[in-house]
Amino acid sequence: MKKALVFGGAGFIGSHLSAELLKDDYHVIVVDNLYTGTKANIPEGVEFLERDVTALCVADFPKVDEIYNLACPASPVHYQARPIETALTSIKGVLLSLEIARRDKAKMLHASTSEIYGDPIKHPQEEYDWGNVNTIGWRSCYDEGKRVAETLVSDYVRLYDVDARTIRIFNTYGPNMLRDDGRVISNFIVQALKGEDITIYGEGTQTRSFQYVTDLVNAVFKYMAIEKSELRRFFASVRLPIPVLNIGNPEEYTIKRLAKDVLRLIPESSSRLVFKALPSDDPKKRRPDITLAKKLLDWEPVVSLESGLKETISYFKR
């Protein structure tokens, strides 16, 4: 039986990933400090360690076959509350993952983010783009922590030939999100269900691309199934020094349109739209170019925003 180590496995995405690994007969070890994860999210059958990745070392873990590094708060409300811990989690979490992968000659997946592109200069965003990020802003603890983590993955690939793969996750949603997650889809749904005002920052013309969680997990499994030699050949052919892929839905929506769609799908809601000042460093546009993921993985999202919103609304109603 293969062993998989999932850092952040009690969180929104990590819990879905852990559940799928169990279905594939893995022995799954979930490590989470429960800052944004919950015990209710943890699938039955995993080995759970309530620990913080910043306080662990390689010797704390048995030999494993695969490592999935998702340990980091991903919503502004949570990472802004603990900015130093967020940056340290990104850096120490990826270092721990890389050292375990190096020791065990294991495959490793690092969950990066579309936020490494910052407020993008080019649109849509390609893996070749360097990003446009404020290093001293209120989002910097997350954005720069994730950018440093990508650098460390790159150096371990180059120096130690570690079999590490990076995904840049674009806005993802679905069941197991927290009610106070602070991200736009959960915010809008919870506000609508409570009959509270739907809060839109700015004029609502900023755009995002929304990916249902099952599409993301499907991409991760396809990515991890590819052997290292094939992976290296592919990325050399497309002139990227390390394996890194955008994983997201290329359909683009304005925030105002999303809010109206949520209200349409919750017709009993008495909520109305209200507009507030736009936060600093909030990206104006976000849409992934998934050309490389299509070529390498034969993958693209299949769940429509309408279908995904219905499932997510049902989850929050429960």
mmCIF file of C-alpha atoms in Angstrom:
data_model
loop_
_atom_site.group_PDB
_atom_site.id
_atom_site.type_symbol
_atom_site.label_atom_id
_atom_site.label_comp_id
_atom_site.label_asym_id
_atom_site.label_seq_id
_atom_site.Cartn_x
_atom_site.Cartn_y
_atom_site.Cartn_z
ATOM 1 C CA MET A 1 0.000 0.000 0.000
ATOM 2 C CA LYS A 2 1.359 3.416 -0.991
ATOM 3 C CA LYS A 3 1.694 6.104 1.657
ATOM 4 C CA ALA A 4 0.751 9.738 1.000
ATOM 5 C CA LEU A 5 1.470 12.674 3.275
ATOM 6 C CA VAL A 6 -0.946 15.605 2.980
ATOM 7 C CA PHE A 7 0.030 18.853 4.693
ATOM 8 C CA GLY A 8 -3.109 20.937 5.163
ATOM 9 C CA GLY A 9 -5.311 17.880 4.658
ATOM 10 C CA ALA A 10 -8.077 19.148 6.950
ATOM 11 C CA GLY A 11 -8.584 22.222 4.803
ATOM 12 C CA PHE A 12 -10.988 22.754 1.935
ATOM 13 C CA ILE A 13 -8.903 21.403 -0.955
ATOM 14 C CA GLY A 14 -6.749 19.078 1.156
ATOM 15 C CA SER A 15 -9.790 17.220 2.473
ATOM 16 C CA HIS A 16 -11.083 16.482 -1.037
ATOM 17 C CA LEU A 17 -7.630 15.338 -2.103
ATOM 18 C CA SER A 18 -7.273 13.090 0.956
ATOM 19 C CA ALA A 19 -10.662 11.497 0.275
ATOM 20 C CA GLU A 20 -9.662 10.644 -3.299
ATOM 21 C CA LEU A 21 -6.348 9.182 -2.159
ATOM 22 C CA LEU A 22 -8.234 6.916 0.242
ATOM 23 C CA LYS A 23 -10.436 5.741 -2.635
ATOM 24 C CA ASP A 24 -7.230 4.750 -4.456
ATOM 25 C CA ASP A 25 -6.197 2.612 -1.450
ATOM 26 C CA TYR A 26 -3.446 4.891 -0.148
ATOM 27 C CA HIS A 27 -2.469 5.044 3.500
ATOM 28 C CA VAL A 28 -3.053 8.775 4.026
ATOM 29 C CA ILE A 29 -1.325 10.806 6.726
ATOM 30 C CA VAL A 30 -2.942 14.224 7.207
ATOM 31 C CA VAL A 31 -1.052 16.953 9.047
ATOM 32 C CA ASP A 32 -2.953 20.115 9.960
ATOM 33 C CA ASN A 33 -2.893 22.649 12.801
ATOM 34 C CA LEU A 34 -6.640 23.321 12.260
ATOM 35 C CA TYR A 35 -6.200 27.077 11.852
ATOM 36 C CA THR A 36 -8.383 27.035 8.733
ATOM 37 C CA GLY A 37 -9.005 23.291 8.559
ATOM 38 C CA THR A 38 -11.606 21.425 10.599
ATOM 39 C CA LYS A 39 -11.826 17.915 11.987
ATOM 40 C CA ALA A 40 -15.218 17.584 10.299
ATOM 41 C CA ASN A 41 -13.459 17.833 6.921
ATOM 42 C CA ILE A 42 -11.076 14.948 7.615
ATOM 43 C CA PRO A 43 -12.198 11.771 5.834
ATOM 44 C CA GLU A 44 -12.677 8.679 7.954
ATOM 45 C CA GLY A 45 -9.741 6.319 7.577
ATOM 46 C CA VAL A 46 -6.828 8.764 7.465
ATOM 47 C CA GLU A 47 -4.075 8.979 10.048
ATOM 48 C CA PHE A 48 -4.387 12.473 11.505
ATOM 49 C CA LEU A 49 -1.662 14.510 13.219
ATOM 50 C CA GLU A 50 -2.731 17.829 14.707
ATOM 51 C CA ARG A 51 0.604 19.595 14.309
ATOM 52 C CA ASP A 52 2.039 22.734 12.748
ATOM 53 C CA VAL A 53 4.427 22.188 9.836
ATOM 54 C CA THR A 54 6.711 24.935 11.141
ATOM 55 C CA ALA A 55 7.440 22.830 14.246
ATOM 56 C CA LEU A 56 8.150 19.520 12.483
ATOM 57 C CA CYS A 57 11.210 17.884 10.947
ATOM 58 C CA VAL A 58 11.881 15.099 8.465
ATOM 59 C CA ALA A 59 12.541 12.563 11.237
ATOM 60 C CA ASP A 60 8.944 12.970 12.471
ATOM 61 C CA PHE A 61 7.641 11.046 9.450
ATOM 62 C CA PRO A 62 7.896 7.498 8.103
ATOM 63 C CA LYS A 63 8.976 6.793 4.551
ATOM 64 C CA VAL A 64 6.267 7.904 2.107
ATOM 65 C CA ASP A 65 5.650 7.644 -1.623
ATOM 66 C CA GLU A 66 3.967 10.983 -2.243
ATOM 67 C CA ILE A 67 3.807 14.376 -0.512
ATOM 68 C CA TYR A 68 1.129 17.007 -1.097
ATOM 69 C CA ASN A 69 1.978 20.415 0.326
ATOM 70 C CA LEU A 70 -1.189 22.453 0.872
ATOM 71 C CA ALA A 71 -0.273 23.891 4.268
ATOM 72 C CA CYS A 72 -1.085 27.596 4.208
ATOM 73 C CA PRO A 73 -4.147 29.756 4.885
ATOM 74 C CA ALA A 74 -5.429 30.864 1.483
ATOM 75 C CA SER A 75 -8.077 33.499 2.215
ATOM 76 C CA PRO A 76 -7.220 37.141 2.978
ATOM 77 C CA VAL A 77 -9.249 37.246 6.194
ATOM 78 C CA HIS A 78 -7.128 34.426 7.658
ATOM 79 C CA TYR A 79 -3.654 35.152 6.323
ATOM 80 C CA GLN A 80 -3.966 38.860 7.097
ATOM 81 C CA ALA A 81 -4.794 37.974 10.710
ATOM 82 C CA ARG A 82 -1.524 35.995 11.009
ATOM 83 C CA PRO A 83 0.828 37.423 8.384
ATOM 84 C CA ILE A 84 4.144 36.283 9.875
ATOM 85 C CA GLU A 85 2.877 32.754 10.534
ATOM 86 C CA THR A 86 1.526 32.644 6.970
ATOM 87 C CA ALA A 87 4.878 33.512 5.415
ATOM 88 C CA LEU A 88 6.712 31.043 7.654
ATOM 89 C CA THR A 89 4.198 28.288 6.860
ATOM 90 C CA SER A 90 4.786 28.767 3.128
ATOM 91 C CA ILE A 91 8.554 28.648 3.499
ATOM 92 C CA LYS A 92 8.997 26.017 6.213
ATOM 93 C CA GLY A 93 6.188 23.854 4.879
ATOM 94 C CA VAL A 94 7.709 23.586 1.422
ATOM 95 C CA LEU A 95 11.197 22.995 2.836
ATOM 96 C CA LEU A 96 9.896 20.148 4.989
ATOM 97 C CA SER A 97 8.049 18.660 2.002
ATOM 98 C CA LEU A 98 11.113 18.921 -0.233
ATOM 99 C CA GLU A 99 13.430 17.347 2.335
ATOM 100 C CA ILE A 100 11.050 14.413 2.833
ATOM 101 C CA ALA A 101 10.789 13.980 -0.937
ATOM 102 C CA ARG A 102 14.589 14.109 -1.196
ATOM 103 C CA ARG A 103 15.041 11.548 1.585
ATOM 104 C CA ASP A 104 12.443 9.112 0.263
ATOM 105 C CA LYS A 105 12.890 9.758 -3.480
ATOM 106 C CA ALA A 106 9.171 10.474 -3.408
ATOM 107 C CA LYS A 107 6.938 12.463 -5.725
ATOM 108 C CA MET A 108 5.939 15.836 -4.318
ATOM 109 C CA LEU A 109 3.170 18.237 -5.309
ATOM 110 C CA HIS A 110 3.430 21.854 -4.181
ATOM 111 C CA ALA A 111 0.208 23.881 -4.164
ATOM 112 C CA SER A 112 1.077 27.386 -5.261
ATOM 113 C CA THR A 113 -1.423 30.066 -6.235
ATOM 114 C CA SER A 114 -2.486 32.424 -8.985
ATOM 115 C CA GLU A 115 -1.633 35.197 -6.509
ATOM 116 C CA ILE A 116 2.026 34.843 -7.491
ATOM 117 C CA TYR A 117 1.034 36.829 -10.610
ATOM 118 C CA GLY A 118 -0.130 39.735 -8.442
ATOM 119 C CA ASP A 119 -2.050 42.372 -10.394
ATOM 120 C CA PRO A 120 -1.099 40.892 -13.762
ATOM 121 C CA ILE A 121 0.445 42.922 -16.554
ATOM 122 C CA LYS A 122 -0.449 40.268 -19.152
ATOM 123 C CA HIS A 123 -3.865 38.704 -19.564
ATOM 124 C CA PRO A 124 -4.619 35.821 -19.403
ATOM 125 C CA GLN A 125 -1.809 34.620 -17.156
ATOM 126 C CA GLU A 126 0.765 32.158 -18.525
ATOM 127 C CA GLU A 127 3.283 30.088 -16.579
ATOM 128 C CA TYR A 128 6.041 32.144 -18.193
ATOM 129 C CA ASP A 129 4.837 35.392 -16.571
ATOM 130 C CA TRP A 130 6.983 36.748 -13.729
ATOM 131 C CA GLY A 131 4.180 38.521 -11.888
ATOM 132 C CA ASN A 132 3.525 42.045 -10.647
ATOM 133 C CA VAL A 133 3.474 41.819 -6.854
ATOM 134 C CA ASN A 134 3.783 44.405 -4.094
ATOM 135 C CA THR A 135 6.388 43.100 -1.623
ATOM 136 C CA ILE A 136 5.255 45.357 1.260
ATOM 137 C CA GLY A 137 1.476 45.309 0.924
ATOM 138 C CA TRP A 138 -1.164 43.714 3.123
ATOM 139 C CA ARG A 139 -1.327 40.640 0.867
ATOM 140 C CA SER A 140 2.463 40.239 0.690
ATOM 141 C CA CYS A 141 2.738 37.611 3.435
ATOM 142 C CA TYR A 142 0.773 35.210 1.235
ATOM 143 C CA ASP A 143 1.876 36.313 -2.243
ATOM 144 C CA GLU A 144 5.579 36.528 -1.442
ATOM 145 C CA GLY A 145 5.533 33.432 0.760
ATOM 146 C CA LYS A 146 4.184 31.451 -2.169
ATOM 147 C CA ARG A 147 6.704 33.005 -4.557
ATOM 148 C CA VAL A 148 9.624 32.071 -2.283
ATOM 149 C CA ALA A 149 8.183 28.557 -2.013
ATOM 150 C CA GLU A 150 8.241 28.229 -5.799
ATOM 151 C CA THR A 151 11.872 29.362 -5.785
ATOM 152 C CA LEU A 152 12.769 26.678 -3.255
ATOM 153 C CA VAL A 153 10.995 24.003 -5.310
ATOM 154 C CA SER A 154 12.947 25.162 -8.369
ATOM 155 C CA ASP A 155 16.278 24.969 -6.550
ATOM 156 C CA TYR A 156 15.607 21.494 -5.142
ATOM 157 C CA VAL A 157 14.715 20.300 -8.645
ATOM 158 C CA ARG A 158 17.908 21.776 -10.090
ATOM 159 C CA LEU A 159 20.339 20.941 -7.274
ATOM 160 C CA TYR A 160 19.013 17.638 -5.927
ATOM 161 C CA ASP A 161 16.870 16.281 -8.791
ATOM 162 C CA VAL A 162 13.850 16.099 -6.477
ATOM 163 C CA ASP A 163 10.683 14.973 -8.248
ATOM 164 C CA ALA A 164 8.630 18.060 -7.353
ATOM 165 C CA ARG A 165 5.704 19.443 -9.331
ATOM 166 C CA THR A 166 4.033 22.829 -8.789
ATOM 167 C CA ILE A 167 0.458 23.859 -9.524
ATOM 168 C CA ARG A 168 -0.726 27.448 -9.522
ATOM 169 C CA ILE A 169 -4.305 27.179 -8.283
ATOM 170 C CA PHE A 170 -6.823 29.734 -9.517
ATOM 171 C CA ASN A 171 -10.003 30.536 -7.564
ATOM 172 C CA THR A 172 -11.473 27.225 -6.431
ATOM 173 C CA TYR A 173 -14.742 26.611 -4.614
ATOM 174 C CA GLY A 174 -17.042 23.827 -3.464
ATOM 175 C CA PRO A 175 -18.154 21.858 -0.388
ATOM 176 C CA ASN A 176 -15.946 21.934 2.742
ATOM 177 C CA MET A 177 -15.252 25.667 2.441
ATOM 178 C CA LEU A 178 -15.541 27.520 5.738
ATOM 179 C CA ARG A 179 -18.550 29.776 6.291
ATOM 180 C CA ASP A 180 -16.165 32.576 7.330
ATOM 181 C CA ASP A 181 -13.657 31.706 4.620
ATOM 182 C CA GLY A 182 -13.512 35.296 3.401
ATOM 183 C CA ARG A 183 -13.351 34.320 -0.276
ATOM 184 C CA VAL A 184 -15.862 35.735 -2.691
ATOM 185 C CA ILE A 185 -18.058 32.709 -3.455
ATOM 186 C CA SER A 186 -18.452 31.612 0.168
ATOM 187 C CA ASN A 187 -19.015 35.248 1.198
ATOM 188 C CA PHE A 188 -21.778 35.787 -1.353
ATOM 189 C CA ILE A 189 -23.553 32.489 -0.649
ATOM 190 C CA VAL A 190 -23.509 32.901 3.138
ATOM 191 C CA GLN A 191 -24.664 36.522 2.896
ATOM 192 C CA ALA A 192 -27.486 35.556 0.535
ATOM 193 C CA LEU A 193 -28.645 32.671 2.736
ATOM 194 C CA LYS A 194 -28.716 34.979 5.765
ATOM 195 C CA GLY A 195 -30.508 37.745 3.877
ATOM 196 C CA GLU A 196 -27.580 40.100 4.493
ATOM 197 C CA ASP A 197 -26.258 42.658 2.030
ATOM 198 C CA ILE A 198 -24.039 41.188 -0.698
ATOM 199 C CA THR A 199 -20.794 43.111 -0.295
ATOM 200 C CA ILE A 200 -19.018 44.028 -3.538
ATOM 201 C CA TYR A 201 -15.726 45.873 -3.403
ATOM 202 C CA GLY A 202 -15.186 48.553 -6.017
ATOM 203 C CA GLU A 203 -17.686 48.615 -8.874
ATOM 204 C CA GLY A 204 -17.650 44.836 -9.259
ATOM 205 C CA THR A 205 -15.964 45.037 -12.658
ATOM 206 C CA GLN A 206 -12.870 43.124 -11.515
ATOM 207 C CA THR A 207 -12.819 39.607 -12.944
ATOM 208 C CA ARG A 208 -12.103 36.152 -11.593
ATOM 209 C CA SER A 209 -12.205 32.600 -12.955
ATOM 210 C CA PHE A 210 -13.914 30.011 -10.775
ATOM 211 C CA GLN A 211 -12.988 26.330 -10.697
ATOM 212 C CA TYR A 212 -15.007 23.622 -8.959
ATOM 213 C CA VAL A 213 -12.921 21.558 -6.557
ATOM 214 C CA THR A 214 -13.431 18.196 -8.303
ATOM 215 C CA ASP A 215 -11.876 19.606 -11.482
ATOM 216 C CA LEU A 216 -8.809 20.658 -9.509
ATOM 217 C CA VAL A 217 -8.426 17.269 -7.797
ATOM 218 C CA ASN A 218 -8.750 15.521 -11.155
ATOM 219 C CA ALA A 219 -5.898 17.634 -12.536
ATOM 220 C CA VAL A 220 -3.710 16.877 -9.513
ATOM 221 C CA PHE A 221 -4.121 13.124 -9.948
ATOM 222 C CA LYS A 222 -3.324 13.306 -13.661
ATOM 223 C CA TYR A 223 -0.232 15.420 -12.907
ATOM 224 C CA MET A 224 1.079 13.075 -10.231
ATOM 225 C CA ALA A 225 0.554 10.017 -12.442
ATOM 226 C CA ILE A 226 3.168 11.197 -14.947
ATOM 227 C CA GLU A 227 6.677 9.813 -14.496
ATOM 228 C CA LYS A 228 9.520 12.211 -13.777
ATOM 229 C CA SER A 229 11.414 11.543 -17.021
ATOM 230 C CA GLU A 230 8.338 12.269 -19.149
ATOM 231 C CA LEU A 231 7.606 15.362 -17.083
ATOM 232 C CA ARG A 232 11.113 16.744 -17.551
ATOM 233 C CA ARG A 233 11.012 16.149 -21.318
ATOM 234 C CA PHE A 234 7.717 17.971 -21.639
ATOM 235 C CA PHE A 235 8.776 21.042 -19.684
ATOM 236 C CA ALA A 236 12.113 21.210 -21.499
ATOM 237 C CA SER A 237 10.182 21.193 -24.783
ATOM 238 C CA VAL A 238 8.055 24.180 -23.676
ATOM 239 C CA ARG A 239 11.070 26.074 -22.269
ATOM 240 C CA LEU A 240 10.178 25.990 -18.583
ATOM 241 C CA PRO A 241 12.981 25.047 -16.169
ATOM 242 C CA ILE A 242 10.688 23.292 -13.651
ATOM 243 C CA PRO A 243 7.319 21.526 -13.798
ATOM 244 C CA VAL A 244 4.731 24.234 -13.109
ATOM 245 C CA LEU A 245 1.137 24.350 -14.348
ATOM 246 C CA ASN A 246 -1.776 26.740 -14.123
ATOM 247 C CA ILE A 247 -4.820 24.826 -12.879
ATOM 248 C CA GLY A 248 -8.029 26.795 -13.153
ATOM 249 C CA ASN A 249 -11.107 27.517 -15.207
ATOM 250 C CA PRO A 250 -10.444 29.923 -18.105
ATOM 251 C CA GLU A 251 -14.030 31.225 -18.126
ATOM 252 C CA GLU A 252 -13.942 34.791 -16.775
ATOM 253 C CA TYR A 253 -16.686 36.466 -14.731
ATOM 254 C CA THR A 254 -17.056 39.890 -13.193
ATOM 255 C CA ILE A 255 -17.656 39.952 -9.457
ATOM 256 C CA LYS A 256 -20.937 41.784 -10.028
ATOM 257 C CA ARG A 257 -22.170 39.046 -12.379
ATOM 258 C CA LEU A 258 -21.219 36.379 -9.826
ATOM 259 C CA ALA A 259 -23.236 38.164 -7.135
ATOM 260 C CA LYS A 260 -26.289 38.315 -9.402
ATOM 261 C CA ASP A 261 -25.920 34.618 -10.264
ATOM 262 C CA VAL A 262 -25.813 33.677 -6.576
ATOM 263 C CA LEU A 263 -28.976 35.689 -5.886
ATOM 264 C CA ARG A 264 -30.703 34.098 -8.892
ATOM 265 C CA LEU A 265 -29.903 30.622 -7.500
ATOM 266 C CA ILE A 266 -31.189 31.593 -4.020
ATOM 267 C CA PRO A 267 -34.502 33.202 -5.015
ATOM 268 C CA GLU A 268 -35.775 33.244 -1.441
ATOM 269 C CA SER A 269 -32.967 35.625 -0.417
ATOM 270 C CA SER A 270 -33.834 39.194 0.575
ATOM 271 C CA SER A 271 -30.250 40.363 0.075
ATOM 272 C CA ARG A 272 -29.321 43.394 -2.002
ATOM 273 C CA LEU A 273 -26.032 44.448 -3.571
ATOM 274 C CA VAL A 274 -23.942 47.057 -1.743
ATOM 275 C CA PHE A 275 -20.654 48.526 -2.922
ATOM 276 C CA LYS A 276 -17.629 49.363 -0.776
ATOM 277 C CA ALA A 277 -14.130 50.681 -1.395
ATOM 278 C CA LEU A 278 -11.759 48.332 -3.214
ATOM 279 C CA PRO A 279 -8.993 46.903 -0.956
ATOM 280 C CA SER A 280 -5.391 47.749 -1.795
ATOM 281 C CA ASP A 281 -3.505 45.378 -4.129
ATOM 282 C CA ASP A 282 -6.722 43.614 -5.161
ATOM 283 C CA PRO A 283 -6.059 42.199 -8.661
ATOM 284 C CA LYS A 284 -8.254 43.708 -11.372
ATOM 285 C CA LYS A 285 -8.180 40.636 -13.594
ATOM 286 C CA ARG A 286 -7.567 36.945 -13.123
ATOM 287 C CA ARG A 287 -7.839 34.233 -15.766
ATOM 288 C CA PRO A 288 -5.530 31.276 -16.385
ATOM 289 C CA ASP A 289 -4.050 30.218 -19.663
ATOM 290 C CA ILE A 290 -4.314 26.410 -19.339
ATOM 291 C CA THR A 291 -2.682 25.517 -22.656
ATOM 292 C CA LEU A 292 0.114 23.553 -20.963
ATOM 293 C CA ALA A 293 -2.263 21.618 -18.703
ATOM 294 C CA LYS A 294 -4.342 20.673 -21.728
ATOM 295 C CA LYS A 295 -1.266 19.421 -23.599
ATOM 296 C CA LEU A 296 0.369 17.547 -20.747
ATOM 297 C CA LEU A 297 -2.640 16.215 -18.846
ATOM 298 C CA ASP A 298 -5.339 16.100 -21.518
ATOM 299 C CA TRP A 299 -7.359 18.028 -18.932
ATOM 300 C CA GLU A 300 -9.712 20.942 -18.750
ATOM 301 C CA PRO A 301 -12.524 21.832 -16.328
ATOM 302 C CA VAL A 302 -15.870 20.150 -16.941
ATOM 303 C CA VAL A 303 -18.053 21.554 -14.141
ATOM 304 C CA SER A 304 -19.930 24.721 -15.123
ATOM 305 C CA LEU A 305 -20.173 27.629 -12.700
ATOM 306 C CA GLU A 306 -23.950 27.145 -12.557
ATOM 307 C CA SER A 307 -23.635 23.476 -11.541
ATOM 308 C CA GLY A 308 -20.839 24.146 -9.091
ATOM 309 C CA LEU A 309 -22.706 27.002 -7.425
ATOM 310 C CA LYS A 310 -25.795 24.820 -6.977
ATOM 311 C CA GLU A 311 -23.721 22.129 -5.233
ATOM 312 C CA THR A 312 -21.962 24.691 -3.051
ATOM 313 C CA ILE A 313 -25.210 26.422 -2.104
ATOM 314 C CA SER A 314 -26.686 23.043 -1.125
ATOM 315 C CA TYR A 315 -23.625 22.390 1.044
ATOM 316 C CA PHE A 316 -23.972 25.699 2.877
ATOM 317 C CA LYS A 317 -27.709 25.166 3.330
ATOM 318 C CA ARG A 318 -26.938 21.864 5.067
#
